[in-house]
Amino acid sequence: RKEVEQDPGPFNVPEGATVAFNCTYSNSASQSFFWYRQDCRKEPKLLMSVYSSGNEDGRFTAQLNRASQYISLLIRDSKLSDSATYLCVVNGGSGGSNYKLTFGKGTLLTVNP
Amino acid sequence: DAGVTQSPTHLIKTRGQQVTLRCSPKSGHDTVSWYQQALGQGPQFIFQYYEEEERQRGNFPDRFSGHQFPNYSSELNVNALLLGDSALYLCASSFGPTIYFGEGSWLTVV
């Protein structure tokens, strides 16, 4: 089983749509969770951290379910500028290390006019 | 305040050659990690340096080695290049929990 697994995508949605990304992780000892955004041929950039209580940043909502080892990201009222690859990221991979980020494969989102 | 800077941005090497990639961390950051991102994949952790020592290593062969200097900058060396080493190599620096990525070095092995 992969350490971090995401919806394979790609997702193609119209402007204004709501889109949800799902992710599962295998190491129950993982400690921190994030969503990163990566534009084509650019470096990953932190979109938001994910907390058990759920957190919201404008149109973006992230949720963590530790019992199910499941992470989600919801984008409401999607914009053309949201088109990118969304990476699910876990800190504290195999062996419970705090030192490395473990990335999912990423899910490509294209928002169409 | 400069962020994480990497060099070179693009390079082409031949199979069997050796390559050195360089990274200057964000000011004040003492920890440098290296990641390899192949096309269509998420970044994969190679190793991390702290206080000039390799603190942890991912699942990469010994052909991948690194170094951290007293000013916290770092190098990634790859020997005996294979076609499969073609990827974006990302450097990330951190001080505590916040991590910043550089723009990466695109390596093509032909």
mmCIF file of C-alpha atoms in Angstrom:
data_model
loop_
_atom_site.group_PDB
_atom_site.id
_atom_site.type_symbol
_atom_site.label_atom_id
_atom_site.label_comp_id
_atom_site.label_asym_id
_atom_site.label_seq_id
_atom_site.Cartn_x
_atom_site.Cartn_y
_atom_site.Cartn_z
ATOM 1 C CA ARG A 1 0.000 0.000 0.000
ATOM 2 C CA LYS A 2 1.298 3.446 -0.913
ATOM 3 C CA GLU A 3 2.101 5.752 1.986
ATOM 4 C CA VAL A 4 -0.120 8.516 0.609
ATOM 5 C CA GLU A 5 -2.785 7.817 -1.955
ATOM 6 C CA GLN A 6 -4.901 10.381 -3.800
ATOM 7 C CA ASP A 7 -7.735 10.394 -6.322
ATOM 8 C CA PRO A 8 -6.001 9.822 -9.656
ATOM 9 C CA GLY A 9 -7.888 12.522 -11.557
ATOM 10 C CA PRO A 10 -7.686 14.517 -13.674
ATOM 11 C CA PHE A 11 -10.643 16.668 -12.749
ATOM 12 C CA ASN A 12 -12.184 19.009 -15.323
ATOM 13 C CA VAL A 13 -14.815 21.342 -13.889
ATOM 14 C CA PRO A 14 -16.564 24.546 -14.997
ATOM 15 C CA GLU A 15 -15.965 27.831 -13.233
ATOM 16 C CA GLY A 16 -18.062 28.114 -10.105
ATOM 17 C CA ALA A 17 -18.171 24.380 -9.467
ATOM 18 C CA THR A 18 -17.363 22.732 -6.160
ATOM 19 C CA VAL A 19 -14.652 20.110 -6.319
ATOM 20 C CA ALA A 20 -13.448 17.666 -3.663
ATOM 21 C CA PHE A 21 -10.102 15.915 -3.387
ATOM 22 C CA ASN A 22 -9.629 12.828 -1.262
ATOM 23 C CA CYS A 23 -6.495 11.297 0.201
ATOM 24 C CA THR A 24 -5.621 8.399 2.493
ATOM 25 C CA TYR A 25 -2.361 7.732 4.337
ATOM 26 C CA SER A 26 -0.990 4.465 5.658
ATOM 27 C CA ASN A 27 1.105 5.448 8.685
ATOM 28 C CA SER A 28 -1.079 5.989 11.721
ATOM 29 C CA ALA A 29 1.866 7.645 13.485
ATOM 30 C CA SER A 30 1.868 10.532 10.996
ATOM 31 C CA GLN A 31 1.743 13.837 12.769
ATOM 32 C CA SER A 32 1.132 16.706 10.356
ATOM 33 C CA PHE A 33 -0.927 16.983 7.230
ATOM 34 C CA PHE A 34 -0.985 19.473 4.390
ATOM 35 C CA TRP A 35 -2.320 20.285 0.969
ATOM 36 C CA TYR A 36 0.195 21.743 -1.477
ATOM 37 C CA ARG A 37 -0.518 23.271 -4.836
ATOM 38 C CA GLN A 38 1.838 22.881 -7.774
ATOM 39 C CA ASP A 39 1.516 24.841 -10.999
ATOM 40 C CA CYS A 40 2.888 23.393 -14.209
ATOM 41 C CA ARG A 41 6.688 23.204 -14.097
ATOM 42 C CA LYS A 42 6.850 25.091 -10.810
ATOM 43 C CA GLU A 43 7.710 24.126 -7.244
ATOM 44 C CA PRO A 44 5.042 22.956 -4.773
ATOM 45 C CA LYS A 45 3.618 25.675 -2.561
ATOM 46 C CA LEU A 46 1.788 25.224 0.708
ATOM 47 C CA LEU A 47 -1.945 25.731 0.262
ATOM 48 C CA MET A 48 -3.028 24.923 3.789
ATOM 49 C CA SER A 49 -2.344 22.768 6.798
ATOM 50 C CA VAL A 50 -5.000 20.265 7.832
ATOM 51 C CA TYR A 51 -6.261 19.883 11.385
ATOM 52 C CA SER A 52 -8.559 17.348 13.021
ATOM 53 C CA SER A 53 -11.049 20.077 13.815
ATOM 54 C CA GLY A 54 -11.213 21.028 10.151
ATOM 55 C CA ASN A 55 -10.069 24.367 8.846
ATOM 56 C CA GLU A 56 -11.241 26.830 6.270
ATOM 57 C CA ASP A 57 -9.440 29.499 4.275
ATOM 58 C CA GLY A 58 -11.815 31.417 2.060
ATOM 59 C CA ARG A 59 -13.116 29.045 -0.595
ATOM 60 C CA PHE A 60 -10.925 26.182 0.642
ATOM 61 C CA THR A 61 -11.878 23.730 3.393
ATOM 62 C CA ALA A 62 -9.655 20.920 4.636
ATOM 63 C CA GLN A 63 -10.646 18.026 6.868
ATOM 64 C CA LEU A 64 -8.699 15.293 8.642
ATOM 65 C CA ASN A 65 -10.104 12.042 10.003
ATOM 66 C CA ARG A 66 -7.369 10.344 11.995
ATOM 67 C CA ALA A 67 -9.440 7.248 12.722
ATOM 68 C CA SER A 68 -9.960 6.615 9.003
ATOM 69 C CA GLN A 69 -6.553 8.051 8.043
ATOM 70 C CA TYR A 70 -8.331 10.226 5.524
ATOM 71 C CA ILE A 71 -7.730 13.807 4.392
ATOM 72 C CA SER A 72 -9.917 15.929 2.165
ATOM 73 C CA LEU A 73 -9.846 19.287 0.412
ATOM 74 C CA LEU A 74 -12.948 21.080 -0.821
ATOM 75 C CA ILE A 75 -12.788 24.001 -3.222
ATOM 76 C CA ARG A 76 -15.976 26.016 -3.583
ATOM 77 C CA ASP A 77 -16.802 28.450 -6.403
ATOM 78 C CA SER A 78 -13.746 27.345 -8.366
ATOM 79 C CA LYS A 79 -11.835 29.926 -10.404
ATOM 80 C CA LEU A 80 -9.739 29.568 -13.530
ATOM 81 C CA SER A 81 -6.719 30.350 -11.365
ATOM 82 C CA ASP A 82 -7.379 27.246 -9.264
ATOM 83 C CA SER A 83 -6.170 25.095 -12.166
ATOM 84 C CA ALA A 84 -3.122 23.249 -10.828
ATOM 85 C CA THR A 85 -2.030 19.918 -9.369
ATOM 86 C CA TYR A 86 -3.062 19.404 -5.748
ATOM 87 C CA LEU A 87 -0.735 17.341 -3.621
ATOM 88 C CA CYS A 88 -1.710 15.624 -0.389
ATOM 89 C CA VAL A 89 1.255 15.677 1.984
ATOM 90 C CA VAL A 90 1.987 13.943 5.266
ATOM 91 C CA ASN A 91 4.821 14.746 7.681
ATOM 92 C CA GLY A 92 6.125 11.824 9.658
ATOM 93 C CA GLY A 93 6.297 8.931 7.226
ATOM 94 C CA SER A 94 7.514 5.389 7.784
ATOM 95 C CA GLY A 95 8.951 4.975 11.243
ATOM 96 C CA GLY A 96 7.206 8.063 12.488
ATOM 97 C CA SER A 97 9.972 10.406 11.397
ATOM 98 C CA ASN A 98 9.344 14.096 11.748
ATOM 99 C CA TYR A 99 11.915 14.928 9.166
ATOM 100 C CA LYS A 100 10.448 14.214 5.769
ATOM 101 C CA LEU A 101 7.356 15.083 3.801
ATOM 102 C CA THR A 102 5.627 12.231 2.019
ATOM 103 C CA PHE A 103 3.692 13.356 -1.033
ATOM 104 C CA GLY A 104 0.834 11.771 -2.885
ATOM 105 C CA LYS A 105 1.024 11.546 -6.643
ATOM 106 C CA GLY A 106 -1.113 14.641 -7.039
ATOM 107 C CA THR A 107 -4.451 15.303 -8.698
ATOM 108 C CA LEU A 108 -4.631 17.635 -11.669
ATOM 109 C CA LEU A 109 -7.493 20.119 -11.651
ATOM 110 C CA THR A 110 -8.496 22.089 -14.712
ATOM 111 C CA VAL A 111 -11.169 24.744 -14.295
ATOM 112 C CA ASN A 112 -12.801 25.639 -17.594
ATOM 113 C CA PRO A 113 -14.491 28.941 -18.552
ATOM 114 C CA ASP B 1 14.717 38.390 1.717
ATOM 115 C CA ALA B 2 15.673 35.779 -0.867
ATOM 116 C CA GLY B 3 13.835 32.521 -0.664
ATOM 117 C CA VAL B 4 15.355 29.141 -1.425
ATOM 118 C CA THR B 5 17.608 29.409 -4.473
ATOM 119 C CA GLN B 6 18.776 26.517 -6.595
ATOM 120 C CA SER B 7 21.258 26.192 -9.430
ATOM 121 C CA PRO B 8 21.426 25.349 -12.205
ATOM 122 C CA THR B 9 17.807 25.651 -13.291
ATOM 123 C CA HIS B 10 18.174 23.310 -16.262
ATOM 124 C CA LEU B 11 20.876 20.927 -17.351
ATOM 125 C CA ILE B 12 21.410 18.017 -19.704
ATOM 126 C CA LYS B 13 23.803 15.180 -18.915
ATOM 127 C CA THR B 14 24.787 11.928 -20.574
ATOM 128 C CA ARG B 15 24.306 8.495 -19.025
ATOM 129 C CA GLY B 16 27.198 7.593 -16.752
ATOM 130 C CA GLN B 17 28.133 11.187 -16.004
ATOM 131 C CA GLN B 18 28.031 12.865 -12.628
ATOM 132 C CA VAL B 19 26.043 15.947 -11.639
ATOM 133 C CA THR B 20 26.129 18.423 -8.756
ATOM 134 C CA LEU B 21 23.110 20.525 -7.867
ATOM 135 C CA ARG B 22 23.279 23.422 -5.426
ATOM 136 C CA CYS B 23 20.890 24.974 -2.959
ATOM 137 C CA SER B 24 20.979 28.074 -0.778
ATOM 138 C CA PRO B 25 18.346 27.949 1.942
ATOM 139 C CA LYS B 26 16.115 30.782 3.000
ATOM 140 C CA SER B 27 17.834 33.156 5.395
ATOM 141 C CA GLY B 28 17.776 31.761 8.932
ATOM 142 C CA HIS B 29 16.931 28.218 7.858
ATOM 143 C CA ASP B 30 19.317 25.561 9.117
ATOM 144 C CA THR B 31 17.798 22.426 7.604
ATOM 145 C CA VAL B 32 17.891 21.428 3.947
ATOM 146 C CA SER B 33 16.031 18.548 2.315
ATOM 147 C CA TRP B 34 16.240 17.268 -1.232
ATOM 148 C CA TYR B 35 13.393 15.731 -3.238
ATOM 149 C CA GLN B 36 13.195 14.117 -6.659
ATOM 150 C CA GLN B 37 10.047 14.626 -8.716
ATOM 151 C CA ALA B 38 9.690 12.502 -11.821
ATOM 152 C CA LEU B 39 7.157 13.473 -14.470
ATOM 153 C CA GLY B 40 3.601 12.774 -13.331
ATOM 154 C CA GLN B 41 4.661 11.852 -9.799
ATOM 155 C CA GLY B 42 4.751 13.597 -6.447
ATOM 156 C CA PRO B 43 8.122 14.599 -4.992
ATOM 157 C CA GLN B 44 10.071 11.769 -3.327
ATOM 158 C CA PHE B 45 12.301 12.450 -0.306
ATOM 159 C CA ILE B 46 15.994 11.840 -0.978
ATOM 160 C CA PHE B 47 17.644 13.031 2.235
ATOM 161 C CA GLN B 48 17.841 15.818 4.773
ATOM 162 C CA TYR B 49 20.835 17.695 6.170
ATOM 163 C CA TYR B 50 21.087 19.427 9.515
ATOM 164 C CA GLU B 51 24.244 20.727 11.192
ATOM 165 C CA GLU B 52 26.268 19.498 8.230
ATOM 166 C CA GLU B 53 25.186 15.897 8.722
ATOM 167 C CA GLU B 54 22.717 13.671 6.892
ATOM 168 C CA ARG B 55 19.877 13.309 9.363
ATOM 169 C CA GLN B 56 17.599 11.002 7.409
ATOM 170 C CA ARG B 57 17.615 9.303 4.045
ATOM 171 C CA GLY B 58 14.860 8.112 1.757
ATOM 172 C CA ASN B 59 14.889 5.063 -0.472
ATOM 173 C CA PHE B 60 17.587 6.186 -2.902
ATOM 174 C CA PRO B 61 20.791 4.353 -3.861
ATOM 175 C CA ASP B 62 24.259 5.391 -2.748
ATOM 176 C CA ARG B 63 24.778 7.083 -6.111
ATOM 177 C CA PHE B 64 22.889 9.949 -4.505
ATOM 178 C CA SER B 65 24.995 11.808 -1.984
ATOM 179 C CA GLY B 66 24.980 15.229 -0.452
ATOM 180 C CA HIS B 67 26.718 17.755 1.652
ATOM 181 C CA GLN B 68 25.817 20.716 3.826
ATOM 182 C CA PHE B 69 28.239 23.566 4.389
ATOM 183 C CA PRO B 70 28.696 25.710 7.513
ATOM 184 C CA ASN B 71 26.585 28.468 5.931
ATOM 185 C CA TYR B 72 23.750 25.876 5.612
ATOM 186 C CA SER B 73 23.904 25.735 1.818
ATOM 187 C CA SER B 74 23.825 22.262 0.357
ATOM 188 C CA GLU B 75 24.808 20.182 -2.650
ATOM 189 C CA LEU B 76 23.238 17.081 -4.133
ATOM 190 C CA ASN B 77 25.546 14.818 -6.115
ATOM 191 C CA VAL B 78 24.412 12.020 -8.371
ATOM 192 C CA ASN B 79 26.987 9.630 -9.830
ATOM 193 C CA ALA B 80 26.712 7.217 -12.749
ATOM 194 C CA LEU B 81 23.595 8.901 -14.095
ATOM 195 C CA LEU B 82 20.803 6.741 -15.474
ATOM 196 C CA LEU B 83 18.029 7.756 -17.844
ATOM 197 C CA GLY B 84 15.626 7.275 -14.944
ATOM 198 C CA ASP B 85 17.357 10.026 -12.986
ATOM 199 C CA SER B 86 15.745 12.572 -15.305
ATOM 200 C CA ALA B 87 13.516 14.626 -13.012
ATOM 201 C CA LEU B 88 12.936 17.901 -11.228
ATOM 202 C CA TYR B 89 15.166 18.072 -8.158
ATOM 203 C CA LEU B 90 13.703 20.211 -5.418
ATOM 204 C CA CYS B 91 15.488 21.674 -2.446
ATOM 205 C CA ALA B 92 13.463 22.584 0.626
ATOM 206 C CA SER B 93 14.675 24.554 3.605
ATOM 207 C CA SER B 94 13.130 24.822 7.022
ATOM 208 C CA PHE B 95 13.582 26.158 10.518
ATOM 209 C CA GLY B 96 11.043 24.414 12.671
ATOM 210 C CA PRO B 97 7.834 23.218 11.011
ATOM 211 C CA THR B 98 7.598 25.668 8.093
ATOM 212 C CA ILE B 99 9.082 24.378 4.857
ATOM 213 C CA TYR B 100 9.889 26.367 1.732
ATOM 214 C CA PHE B 101 10.752 24.902 -1.662
ATOM 215 C CA GLY B 102 13.102 26.294 -4.255
ATOM 216 C CA GLU B 103 12.087 26.433 -7.906
ATOM 217 C CA GLY B 104 14.043 23.282 -8.621
ATOM 218 C CA SER B 105 16.677 22.038 -11.032
ATOM 219 C CA TRP B 106 15.467 20.231 -14.139
ATOM 220 C CA LEU B 107 17.840 17.397 -14.985
ATOM 221 C CA THR B 108 17.605 15.560 -18.283
ATOM 222 C CA VAL B 109 19.776 12.482 -18.790
ATOM 223 C CA VAL B 110 20.247 11.404 -22.416
#
